[in-house]
Coordinates of C-alpha atoms in Angstrom, one line a residue:
X266 CA 0.0 0.0 0.0
X267 CA 2.2 2.7 -1.1
X268 CA -0.6 4.9 -0.6
X269 CA -1.1 4.2 3.0
X270 CA 1.2 6.8 4.7
X271 CA -1.0 9.7 2.6
X272 CA -4.0 8.2 3.8
X273 CA -3.6 8.1 6.9
X274 CA -2.3 11.6 6.9
X275 CA -5.9 12.2 6.3
X276 CA -7.8 10.6 8.1
X277 CA -6.0 11.9 11.1
X278 CA -6.9 15.3 9.5
X279 CA -10.5 14.6 9.2
X280 CA -10.4 13.1 13.5
X281 CA -8.8 16.1 14.4
X282 CA -11.0 18.8 12.7
X283 CA -14.8 16.4 13.3
X284 CA -13.3 17.0 16.9
X285 CA -12.1 20.9 17.3
X286 CA -14.1 22.8 15.0
X287 CA -17.1 21.7 17.1
X288 CA -15.7 23.1 20.4
X289 CA -14.7 26.6 18.4
X290 CA -18.6 26.4 17.3
X291 CA -20.2 26.4 20.5
X292 CA -17.8 28.6 21.7
X293 CA -19.1 31.3 18.6
X294 CA -16.3 31.6 17.1
X295 CA -15.4 30.9 13.4
X296 CA -14.4 27.1 12.3
X297 CA -11.6 28.8 9.7
X298 CA -9.8 29.6 13.7
X299 CA -10.8 26.0 14.4
X300 CA -9.1 24.2 11.4
X301 CA -6.1 26.6 11.5
X302 CA -6.2 25.9 15.9
X303 CA -6.8 21.6 14.6
X304 CA -4.0 22.0 12.1
X305 CA -1.6 24.1 14.6
X306 CA -2.3 20.7 16.9
X307 CA -1.3 17.8 15.1
X308 CA 1.2 19.4 13.2
X309 CA 5.5 18.9 13.4
X310 CA 5.3 22.1 15.6
X311 CA 2.3 20.4 18.3
X312 CA 1.8 16.9 18.9
X313 CA 3.9 16.0 15.7
X314 CA 1.4 13.7 14.6
X315 CA 2.2 14.7 11.2
X316 CA 5.7 14.8 10.9
X317 CA 5.2 16.3 6.9
X318 CA 2.4 18.1 6.1
X319 CA 3.2 18.6 2.4
X320 CA 1.1 15.2 1.9
X321 CA -1.9 16.0 2.4
X322 CA -0.8 20.2 0.5
X323 CA -1.2 19.3 -2.5
X324 CA -5.2 18.4 -2.3
X325 CA -5.5 21.3 0.0
X326 CA -5.1 23.7 -2.4
X327 CA -8.1 22.1 -4.8
X328 CA -9.8 23.8 -1.3
X329 CA -8.5 27.7 -2.1
X330 CA -10.1 27.0 -6.7
X331 CA -13.0 26.1 -5.5
X332 CA -13.5 28.7 -3.0
X333 CA -12.4 31.4 -5.5
X334 CA -14.6 29.4 -8.7
X335 CA -17.7 29.6 -5.9
X336 CA -16.5 33.5 -5.4
X337 CA -16.8 34.5 -9.1
X338 CA -19.9 32.0 -9.1
X339 CA -21.2 35.0 -6.6
X340 CA -21.0 38.0 -8.7
X341 CA -23.7 39.3 -10.6
X342 CA -22.8 42.2 -12.9
X343 CA -26.7 43.5 -11.2
X344 CA -24.8 43.2 -8.1
X345 CA -22.7 44.8 -8.8
X346 CA -24.2 48.2 -10.5
X347 CA -26.2 47.9 -7.7
X348 CA -23.3 48.4 -5.5
X349 CA -20.6 50.0 -7.6
X350 CA -20.2 53.6 -5.9
X351 CA -19.1 51.6 -2.5
X352 CA -17.3 48.6 -4.0
X353 CA -15.9 50.0 -6.8
X354 CA -15.7 53.8 -5.0
X355 CA -14.8 53.0 -1.1
X356 CA -13.6 48.8 -1.7
X357 CA -10.7 49.9 -4.2
X358 CA -9.8 53.2 -2.3
X359 CA -9.8 51.0 1.0
X360 CA -8.0 48.4 -0.7
X361 CA -5.1 51.3 -2.7
X362 CA -4.9 53.1 0.4
X363 CA -4.7 50.0 2.9
X364 CA -2.0 48.1 0.9
X365 CA 0.7 51.7 1.3
X366 CA 0.3 52.0 4.3
X367 CA 0.5 48.4 4.7
X368 CA 3.8 48.7 2.5
X369 CA 4.9 51.8 4.2
X370 CA 5.1 49.4 7.9
X371 CA 6.9 46.9 6.2
X372 CA 9.0 48.8 5.1
X373 CA 9.8 49.8 8.0
X374 CA 10.7 46.4 9.6
X375 CA 13.1 45.8 7.0
X376 CA 11.0 43.6 4.5
X377 CA 11.9 43.7 0.6
X378 CA 9.6 45.5 -1.7
X379 CA 8.8 42.7 -2.9
X380 CA 8.3 40.7 0.2
X381 CA 6.3 44.8 1.7
X382 CA 4.1 43.9 -1.2
X383 CA 3.0 41.0 -0.2
X384 CA 2.4 41.9 3.0
X385 CA 0.5 45.2 2.5
X386 CA -1.6 42.8 0.3
X387 CA -3.0 40.4 2.8
X388 CA -3.1 42.6 5.0
X389 CA -5.4 44.8 3.4
X390 CA -8.4 42.0 2.9
X391 CA -10.6 41.3 6.1
X392 CA -12.2 37.7 7.1
X393 CA -15.8 37.2 4.6
X394 CA -16.1 34.8 6.5
X395 CA -16.0 35.9 9.9
X396 CA -17.7 39.3 9.8
X397 CA -20.8 37.3 7.0
X398 CA -21.3 35.0 9.6
X399 CA -22.2 37.8 12.2
X400 CA -23.9 39.7 10.4
X401 CA -26.8 37.5 9.6
X402 CA -26.3 35.8 13.2
X403 CA -27.2 39.5 14.1
X404 CA -29.9 40.3 11.1
X405 CA -28.0 42.9 10.2
X406 CA -26.9 42.8 6.9
X407 CA -29.7 44.2 5.7
X408 CA -28.3 47.5 8.1
X409 CA -26.3 50.2 6.1
X410 CA -23.4 49.7 8.0
X411 CA -24.2 45.7 6.8
X412 CA -24.4 46.8 3.4
X413 CA -22.0 49.1 3.3
X414 CA -19.8 45.7 5.1
X415 CA -20.5 43.4 2.6
X416 CA -19.4 46.0 -1.0
X417 CA -15.8 46.4 1.2
X418 CA -15.9 43.0 1.2
X419 CA -17.0 42.1 -2.8
X420 CA -14.0 44.4 -3.8
X421 CA -11.4 42.6 -1.6
X422 CA -12.1 39.2 -3.5
X423 CA -11.9 40.2 -6.5
X424 CA -8.3 41.8 -4.8
X425 CA -7.3 38.8 -4.2
X426 CA -7.6 37.8 -8.2
X427 CA -4.9 39.6 -9.5
X428 CA -3.0 39.2 -5.9
X429 CA -2.9 35.9 -6.8
X430 CA -1.5 36.4 -10.3
X431 CA 0.9 38.8 -8.8
X432 CA 3.1 36.3 -6.3
X433 CA 4.4 34.1 -8.5
X434 CA 5.9 36.9 -10.8
X435 CA 7.2 38.3 -7.7
X436 CA 9.5 35.1 -7.2
X437 CA 10.7 35.7 -11.1
X438 CA 11.2 39.0 -10.9
X439 CA 11.7 40.3 -7.1
X440 CA 14.1 43.4 -8.1
X441 CA 11.7 44.6 -9.9
X442 CA 8.3 45.1 -8.8
X443 CA 7.1 47.6 -11.4
X444 CA 7.7 45.0 -14.3
X445 CA 6.1 42.4 -12.7
X446 CA 3.4 44.0 -11.4
X447 CA 2.8 45.0 -15.0
X448 CA 3.1 41.9 -16.6
X449 CA 1.0 40.5 -14.1
X450 CA -1.6 43.5 -14.8
X451 CA -1.3 42.5 -18.9
X452 CA -1.7 38.7 -17.9
X453 CA -4.6 39.1 -16.2
X454 CA -6.2 41.6 -19.3
X455 CA -5.0 38.9 -21.4
X456 CA -6.6 36.0 -19.8
X457 CA -10.1 37.6 -18.3
X458 CA -10.7 38.1 -22.4
X459 CA -9.7 35.0 -23.8
X460 CA -12.1 33.1 -21.5
X461 CA -15.3 35.8 -20.9
X462 CA -15.1 34.9 -24.9
X463 CA -14.6 31.3 -25.4
X464 CA -17.5 30.7 -22.2
X465 CA -19.4 32.5 -24.1
X466 CA -19.3 30.8 -27.4
X467 CA -18.6 27.2 -25.9
X468 CA -19.3 27.5 -22.0
X469 CA -23.0 27.7 -22.8
X470 CA -24.1 24.7 -25.6
X471 CA -22.0 22.4 -24.1
X472 CA -23.5 23.0 -20.7
X473 CA -26.7 23.0 -22.1
X474 CA -26.2 19.6 -24.1
X475 CA -24.8 18.0 -20.3
X476 CA -28.2 19.0 -19.2
X477 CA -30.1 18.2 -22.1
X478 CA -28.6 14.4 -20.7
X479 CA -30.3 14.6 -17.4
X480 CA -27.2 12.6 -15.8
X481 CA -26.1 14.6 -12.0
X482 CA -23.3 12.9 -12.0
X483 CA -22.1 13.4 -15.8
X484 CA -22.9 17.9 -14.7
X485 CA -21.4 17.5 -12.0
X486 CA -18.4 15.7 -13.5
X487 CA -18.1 18.4 -16.9
X488 CA -19.0 21.3 -13.7
X489 CA -14.9 19.4 -11.7
X490 CA -13.6 19.3 -15.7
X491 CA -14.7 23.0 -16.2
X492 CA -13.2 23.8 -13.2
X493 CA -10.3 22.3 -13.5
X494 CA -9.3 23.1 -17.0
X495 CA -9.4 26.4 -16.9
X496 CA -7.0 26.4 -14.6
X497 CA -4.9 24.4 -15.8
X498 CA -4.6 26.7 -18.5
X499 CA -3.7 29.8 -16.6
X500 CA -1.1 28.1 -15.0
X501 CA 0.2 26.9 -18.2
X502 CA 0.4 30.4 -19.0
X503 CA 2.1 31.3 -15.7
X504 CA -1.2 32.5 -14.1
X505 CA -2.7 30.7 -11.0
X506 CA -5.4 28.3 -11.0
X507 CA -6.6 30.7 -9.0
X508 CA -7.8 32.9 -11.3
X509 CA -8.0 30.6 -14.6
X510 CA -10.5 28.7 -11.6
X511 CA -12.5 32.6 -10.6
X512 CA -12.5 33.4 -14.2
X513 CA -14.3 30.3 -15.0
X514 CA -16.8 30.8 -12.3
X515 CA -17.0 35.0 -13.4
X516 CA -18.8 33.7 -16.9
X517 CA -21.0 30.4 -15.4
X518 CA -22.6 33.0 -13.5
X519 CA -23.9 34.8 -16.4
X520 CA -25.8 31.4 -17.5
X521 CA -28.7 30.2 -15.9
X522 CA -26.9 26.9 -14.2
X523 CA -24.6 28.7 -12.3
X524 CA -27.2 27.5 -8.6
X525 CA -26.9 24.1 -10.3
X526 CA -23.2 24.6 -10.8
X527 CA -23.0 26.1 -7.7
X528 CA -24.5 23.2 -5.4
X529 CA -22.7 20.4 -7.5
X530 CA -19.4 22.0 -6.0
X531 CA -20.1 23.4 -2.6
X532 CA -19.4 19.4 -0.6
X533 CA -15.6 19.6 -2.3
X534 CA -15.1 24.2 -1.4
X535 CA -15.8 23.2 2.0
X536 CA -14.0 19.8 2.8
X537 CA -10.9 20.9 0.4
X538 CA -10.7 24.3 1.9
X539 CA -11.3 23.3 6.0
X540 CA -8.0 20.9 4.6
X541 CA -6.2 23.6 3.4
X542 CA -7.1 26.0 5.9
X543 CA -6.1 23.0 8.4
X544 CA -2.5 22.7 6.4
X545 CA -2.0 26.2 7.2
X546 CA -1.8 25.5 10.8
X547 CA 0.6 22.9 10.7
X548 CA 3.2 25.8 9.8
X549 CA 2.7 27.2 12.4
X550 CA 5.6 27.7 14.2
X551 CA 3.8 27.6 18.0
X552 CA 7.2 28.5 19.3
X553 CA 8.2 30.5 16.9
X554 CA 5.2 32.8 17.9
X555 CA 5.4 32.2 21.6
X556 CA 8.5 33.7 21.2
X557 CA 8.2 36.4 19.1
X558 CA 4.5 36.9 20.9
X559 CA 5.1 40.5 21.9
X560 CA 5.6 41.7 18.4
X561 CA 2.8 39.4 17.2
X562 CA 0.3 41.9 19.5
X563 CA 1.7 44.8 18.5
X564 CA 1.7 44.1 15.1
X565 CA -2.1 42.7 15.7
X566 CA -3.2 45.6 17.2
X567 CA -1.9 48.0 14.5
X568 CA -3.7 47.0 12.1
X569 CA -7.0 46.8 13.7
X570 CA -6.0 50.3 14.4
X571 CA -4.7 50.9 11.2
X572 CA -7.8 49.7 9.4
X573 CA -10.4 51.0 11.2
X574 CA -9.1 54.4 10.6
X575 CA -8.0 54.4 7.2
X576 CA -11.3 51.7 6.5
X577 CA -13.8 54.8 9.0
X578 CA -12.2 58.1 6.7
X579 CA -13.2 57.0 4.1
X580 CA -16.3 55.9 4.1
X581 CA -16.9 59.4 5.8
X582 CA -15.9 60.7 2.8
X583 CA -18.1 58.6 1.1
X584 CA -21.2 60.8 2.8
X585 CA -21.7 58.0 5.6
X586 CA -22.7 58.6 8.9
X587 CA -20.5 58.8 11.6
X588 CA -22.4 55.7 13.7
X589 CA -22.3 54.1 10.7
X590 CA -18.7 54.8 9.5
X591 CA -17.1 53.7 12.9
X592 CA -19.3 50.9 12.6
X593 CA -17.5 49.8 9.7
X594 CA -14.3 49.8 10.5
X595 CA -13.8 48.5 13.0
X596 CA -15.7 45.5 11.5
X597 CA -13.3 44.7 8.5
X598 CA -10.9 45.6 10.8
X599 CA -9.5 42.0 10.8
X600 CA -7.1 40.2 8.9
X601 CA -9.1 38.0 6.7
X602 CA -9.1 33.7 5.6
X603 CA -7.4 35.0 2.0
X604 CA -4.6 36.0 3.8
X605 CA -3.4 32.3 4.7
X606 CA -3.8 31.8 0.9
X607 CA -2.0 34.8 -0.1
X608 CA 0.8 33.8 2.4
X609 CA 0.8 30.6 1.9
X610 CA 1.7 31.0 -1.3
X611 CA 4.1 33.4 -1.3
X612 CA 6.3 31.1 1.2
X613 CA 6.7 28.6 -1.1
X614 CA 7.8 30.8 -4.0
X615 CA 10.5 32.3 -2.6
X616 CA 8.8 36.0 -1.5
X617 CA 8.4 35.6 1.4
X618 CA 11.3 34.1 4.1
X619 CA 9.6 31.5 6.4
X620 CA 10.2 32.9 9.5
X621 CA 8.3 36.3 8.2
X622 CA 5.4 34.4 6.7
X623 CA 5.0 33.0 10.5
X624 CA 4.9 36.4 12.1
X625 CA 2.2 37.6 9.6
X626 CA 0.5 34.4 10.0
X627 CA -0.1 34.9 14.0
X628 CA -1.8 38.5 13.5
X629 CA -3.9 37.3 10.9
X630 CA -5.1 34.5 13.2
X631 CA -4.8 36.9 16.6
X632 CA -6.9 39.4 14.9
X633 CA -9.5 36.6 13.4
X634 CA -10.1 35.5 17.1
X635 CA -11.2 39.5 17.8
X636 CA -13.7 39.7 15.4
X637 CA -16.4 39.3 17.7
X638 CA -15.4 41.3 20.3
X639 CA -14.5 44.0 17.5
X640 CA -18.1 44.5 15.9
X641 CA -19.0 44.6 19.3
X642 CA -16.8 47.5 20.3
X643 CA -18.2 49.5 17.3
X644 CA -21.9 48.7 17.4
X645 CA -22.1 50.3 21.6
X646 CA -19.7 53.4 19.9
X647 CA -22.2 54.0 16.9
X648 CA -25.3 54.3 19.4
X649 CA -23.1 56.8 21.4
X650 CA -22.0 58.4 18.2
X651 CA -26.0 57.7 16.5
X652 CA -27.9 59.0 20.0
X653 CA -30.3 62.1 19.1
X654 CA -28.7 65.7 20.0
X655 CA -30.7 67.1 22.9
X656 CA -32.5 69.7 20.5
X657 CA -33.8 66.6 18.7
X658 CA -35.4 65.2 22.3
X659 CA -37.2 68.7 22.9
X660 CA -38.5 68.3 19.5
X661 CA -39.7 64.5 20.2
X662 CA -41.4 65.8 23.2
X663 CA -42.6 68.7 22.8
X664 CA -44.8 66.7 20.0
X665 CA -45.7 64.1 22.3
X666 CA -46.5 66.0 25.0
X667 CA -49.9 66.0 24.6
X668 CA -50.3 62.4 24.1
X669 CA -52.1 60.9 27.0
X670 CA -52.6 56.8 26.6
X671 CA -51.4 56.3 23.0
X672 CA -49.1 52.9 22.4
X673 CA -45.4 53.4 22.2
X674 CA -43.6 51.1 18.8
X675 CA -40.4 49.9 20.0
X676 CA -38.4 49.5 16.0
X677 CA -40.5 50.8 13.4
X678 CA -39.6 47.1 10.8
X679 CA -42.4 45.7 9.6
X680 CA -43.5 44.4 12.8
X681 CA -43.8 48.0 14.0
X682 CA -45.6 49.3 10.6
X683 CA -47.8 46.8 11.0
X684 CA -48.7 47.2 14.3
X685 CA -49.1 50.7 13.6
X686 CA -51.4 49.6 10.3
X687 CA -54.0 47.9 13.0
X688 CA -53.6 50.9 16.0
X689 CA -54.5 53.5 13.3
X690 CA -57.7 51.1 11.7
X691 CA -59.2 50.8 15.3
X692 CA -58.0 54.6 16.5
X693 CA -55.5 54.7 18.3
X694 CA -52.8 57.2 19.0
X695 CA -48.9 56.2 19.0
X696 CA -45.6 57.3 18.3
X697 CA -42.2 54.6 17.0
X698 CA -38.7 55.4 17.6
X699 CA -36.0 53.7 15.5
X700 CA -32.7 53.5 14.6
X701 CA -32.7 53.1 11.3
X702 CA -32.6 56.7 9.4
X703 CA -34.0 55.2 5.9
X704 CA -37.3 53.8 7.5
X705 CA -37.6 56.9 10.1
X706 CA -36.9 59.2 7.1
X707 CA -39.5 57.0 4.8
X708 CA -42.4 57.0 8.1
X709 CA -41.8 61.1 8.6
X710 CA -42.0 62.1 4.5
X711 CA -45.9 59.8 5.4
X712 CA -46.7 62.1 7.6
X713 CA -46.7 59.8 11.4
X714 CA -45.6 59.5 14.2
X715 CA -41.6 58.5 13.8
X716 CA -39.1 59.4 15.1
X717 CA -34.4 58.5 14.6
X718 CA -34.2 57.1 18.7
X719 CA -32.8 53.9 20.5
X720 CA -36.0 52.6 22.5
X721 CA -33.4 51.4 25.2
X722 CA -32.0 55.2 26.4
X723 CA -34.8 56.3 29.0
X724 CA -34.2 59.6 27.8
X725 CA -35.2 58.9 24.0
X726 CA -38.3 56.9 26.1
X727 CA -39.3 60.1 28.4
X728 CA -39.4 62.1 25.1
X729 CA -41.4 60.1 23.4
X730 CA -44.3 60.4 26.3
X731 CA -43.2 56.9 27.9
X732 CA -44.3 57.7 31.3
X733 CA -48.0 58.7 29.5
X734 CA -48.3 56.0 27.6
X735 CA -51.1 53.6 28.6
X736 CA -48.9 50.9 26.5
X737 CA -45.8 49.7 24.7
X738 CA -45.2 47.1 22.3
X739 CA -41.3 45.8 21.6
X740 CA -40.3 44.3 17.7
X741 CA -37.3 44.9 18.1
X742 CA -35.9 41.5 16.5
X743 CA -32.2 41.3 18.8
X744 CA -33.4 39.5 21.7
X745 CA -30.3 41.2 24.1
X746 CA -31.8 44.9 22.5
X747 CA -35.8 43.5 23.6
X748 CA -34.6 42.6 26.9
X749 CA -32.8 46.0 27.7
X750 CA -36.0 48.2 26.6
X751 CA -38.2 46.6 28.1
X752 CA -35.5 46.7 31.6
X753 CA -35.7 50.9 30.5
X754 CA -39.3 51.1 29.8
X755 CA -40.3 49.1 32.9
X756 CA -38.4 51.2 34.9
X757 CA -39.7 54.7 33.2
X758 CA -43.4 53.3 34.0
X759 CA -44.2 50.7 36.4
X760 CA -47.3 50.8 36.0
X761 CA -47.0 49.9 32.2
X762 CA -48.4 47.6 30.2
X763 CA -45.2 46.3 28.2
X764 CA -46.0 43.1 25.2
X765 CA -42.8 41.7 23.6
X766 CA -41.7 40.1 20.1
X767 CA -39.9 37.0 21.6
X768 CA -38.0 34.2 20.1
X769 CA -38.7 31.3 22.6
X770 CA -40.0 29.5 25.2
X771 CA -36.3 30.4 26.9
X772 CA -36.8 34.3 25.5
X773 CA -39.8 34.8 26.4
X774 CA -38.9 34.0 30.2
X775 CA -35.9 36.2 29.8
X776 CA -38.4 39.0 28.6
X777 CA -40.9 37.8 31.7
X778 CA -37.6 38.7 34.1
X779 CA -37.4 41.7 32.0
X780 CA -40.7 43.2 33.5
X781 CA -42.7 42.5 30.1
X782 CA -46.8 42.7 30.2
X783 CA -47.1 39.3 27.8
X784 CA -44.6 37.9 25.6
X785 CA -45.8 36.8 21.5
X786 CA -43.4 33.8 20.8
X787 CA -43.4 34.7 17.1
X788 CA -42.2 30.5 16.2
X789 CA -45.5 29.6 18.1
X790 CA -47.4 32.2 16.4
X791 CA -46.1 31.3 13.1
X792 CA -46.4 28.0 13.7
X793 CA -49.8 28.5 14.3
X794 CA -50.7 30.4 11.1
X795 CA -48.7 27.6 8.6
X796 CA -51.4 24.9 10.1
X797 CA -54.3 26.4 10.0
X798 CA -53.1 28.2 6.8
X799 CA -52.0 24.3 5.6
X800 CA -56.1 23.4 6.9
X801 CA -58.2 25.8 5.3
X802 CA -56.0 25.0 2.1
X803 CA -57.2 21.2 2.9
X804 CA -60.9 21.6 3.0
X805 CA -61.0 22.5 7.1
X806 CA -64.4 24.6 7.7
X807 CA -62.4 28.0 9.1
X808 CA -64.9 28.3 11.8
X809 CA -62.6 24.5 13.0
X810 CA -59.7 25.0 12.2
X811 CA -59.8 28.9 14.4
X812 CA -61.6 27.2 17.4
X813 CA -58.4 24.1 16.9
X814 CA -55.7 27.0 16.7
X815 CA -57.1 28.9 20.7
X816 CA -56.4 25.5 22.0
X817 CA -53.2 25.1 20.7
X818 CA -52.2 29.1 21.6
X819 CA -54.7 28.5 24.7
X820 CA -51.6 25.4 25.4
X821 CA -48.7 27.0 23.8
X822 CA -49.0 30.1 26.1
X823 CA -50.2 28.9 29.7
X824 CA -46.7 27.3 29.8
X825 CA -45.2 30.3 29.4
X826 CA -46.9 32.1 31.5
X827 CA -49.1 34.7 29.4
X828 CA -52.7 35.9 30.0
X829 CA -55.0 34.3 26.5
X830 CA -58.0 35.1 25.8
X831 CA -60.8 33.0 27.6
X832 CA -63.1 32.5 24.7
X833 CA -62.7 31.4 21.4
X834 CA -63.1 33.2 18.3
X835 CA -66.4 33.9 16.7
X836 CA -67.3 31.9 13.9
X837 CA -66.7 33.8 10.6
X838 CA -64.3 32.6 7.8
X839 CA -60.6 35.0 8.6
X840 CA -58.9 37.0 6.1
X841 CA -55.0 37.2 5.2
X842 CA -55.2 41.5 4.1
X843 CA -51.5 42.8 3.4
X844 CA -50.1 45.3 4.9
X845 CA -47.9 48.1 4.2
X846 CA -45.6 51.1 5.1
X847 CA -47.8 52.9 2.2
X848 CA -51.2 51.7 3.6
X849 CA -50.1 53.2 7.1
X850 CA -51.9 56.9 5.5
X851 CA -54.1 56.1 3.1
X852 CA -58.1 56.8 4.8
X853 CA -59.2 53.8 2.0
X854 CA -57.4 51.3 4.2

């Protein structure tokens, strides 16, 4: 069995990933950090279970190829067009400015021109995997800072392509960086034009013919052939396989087969990319990093502070508010997973010395580990900067000062808008506060009592008339913010009825402890409404469905200790009416 040692290494890698990565996920850390830690643990500088990681390195590098192919698939001309100002404006300036500052810093530390350029280029990239994961968990992708961060990350992902193209050329022309840059640009443009032109002519007919065969195995095989084949051609041309894979993905993204192709390569990409990060972790010399830890820590702090200042300043130049600029700057202030790809390639090509690569890898890993704390700090600072000025609070207090017995709505998203429509239909006065400027602006333009403010702040709630309100409804979709808002409301008006949107049973209990009068778990309500719709669609009598839902609702709410209606609903056939923000000022509704 001549391949038994290599197979044993792969099995050890997979086993260590299964054991270590779930621990990092439980700690709310990125799986990328788990893969790196697992690699360090089993590598030659750790427990030395795997003495030579080169056996798995070749297979692992295919993970980078598939990752770049997936990025090409996710790009579309329409997405780039819509976000062109932030992607090509703010994103390009951020990459260029951060690279320039990083190059000056690397030169000051004694690196050569070529090594300094690669080191600075890697530092300009942020962690797409970690940032996007946290933004999704907090439902902040649709917020202003989330959209700006996504656009900048998109440009950074695009910047990886020329950087990967540049490294092999720098290995050959280290004495003349300008020549290497020019040659990289010419080769990249030639490859882009050639592959796109040929792909438009050949690729769509080939995929159409393969799809017509209705063979999933054949379609997957052709997908792999395209990825690896185009990558092989670009490598023959003196460029990287990753560049070819990216261009192939870019061409397929414009066809009707892109979603099927993306689904086919997803398993390969995930496994091989995990293997890549683990092999990178195996190359980290923990002894060297421990010896130079003060330097690593100082460089990581300089990286975070420098990127945050550069990106925050550029965001302000693009007319982004100070609060959002600070939040975007801290959100993207860490290093990224693509830096591992870049530094590993640069080390293999002799552009970076092994010690230099080790140091940079440690700096990137440390900054990535700090990402959740950096993003939390960004949210706190943004909240302080976004505080409405005292004059705005006085204006709000003046507008609501005569109100008595109104309902205060904390959060004017879709749930808050629907609630406002219901109150309006029943002639109940209401006031809403929200931290999203766009929603507030739209509401104010329609003459609605919507004000900019943080519902967790007692002074904002007082200005909104919380002390004279009959009830308050908290519709905030983030659990921690909802609990803070409930405490602030209860502290300002102990007799107020507070109704809160909850996520699940445990969240409902936490809200009750914070002072909520009633909690409406959205999971329960959504499940009941879905069940009722299904039953009515199957021909069940509407009245019987409503009675059954009432019984289930009674049991569910009783288990939470909340009050519910004491009698079943009247016999009627309910009609669902879609409601939007535009309806709020429409007298016909």
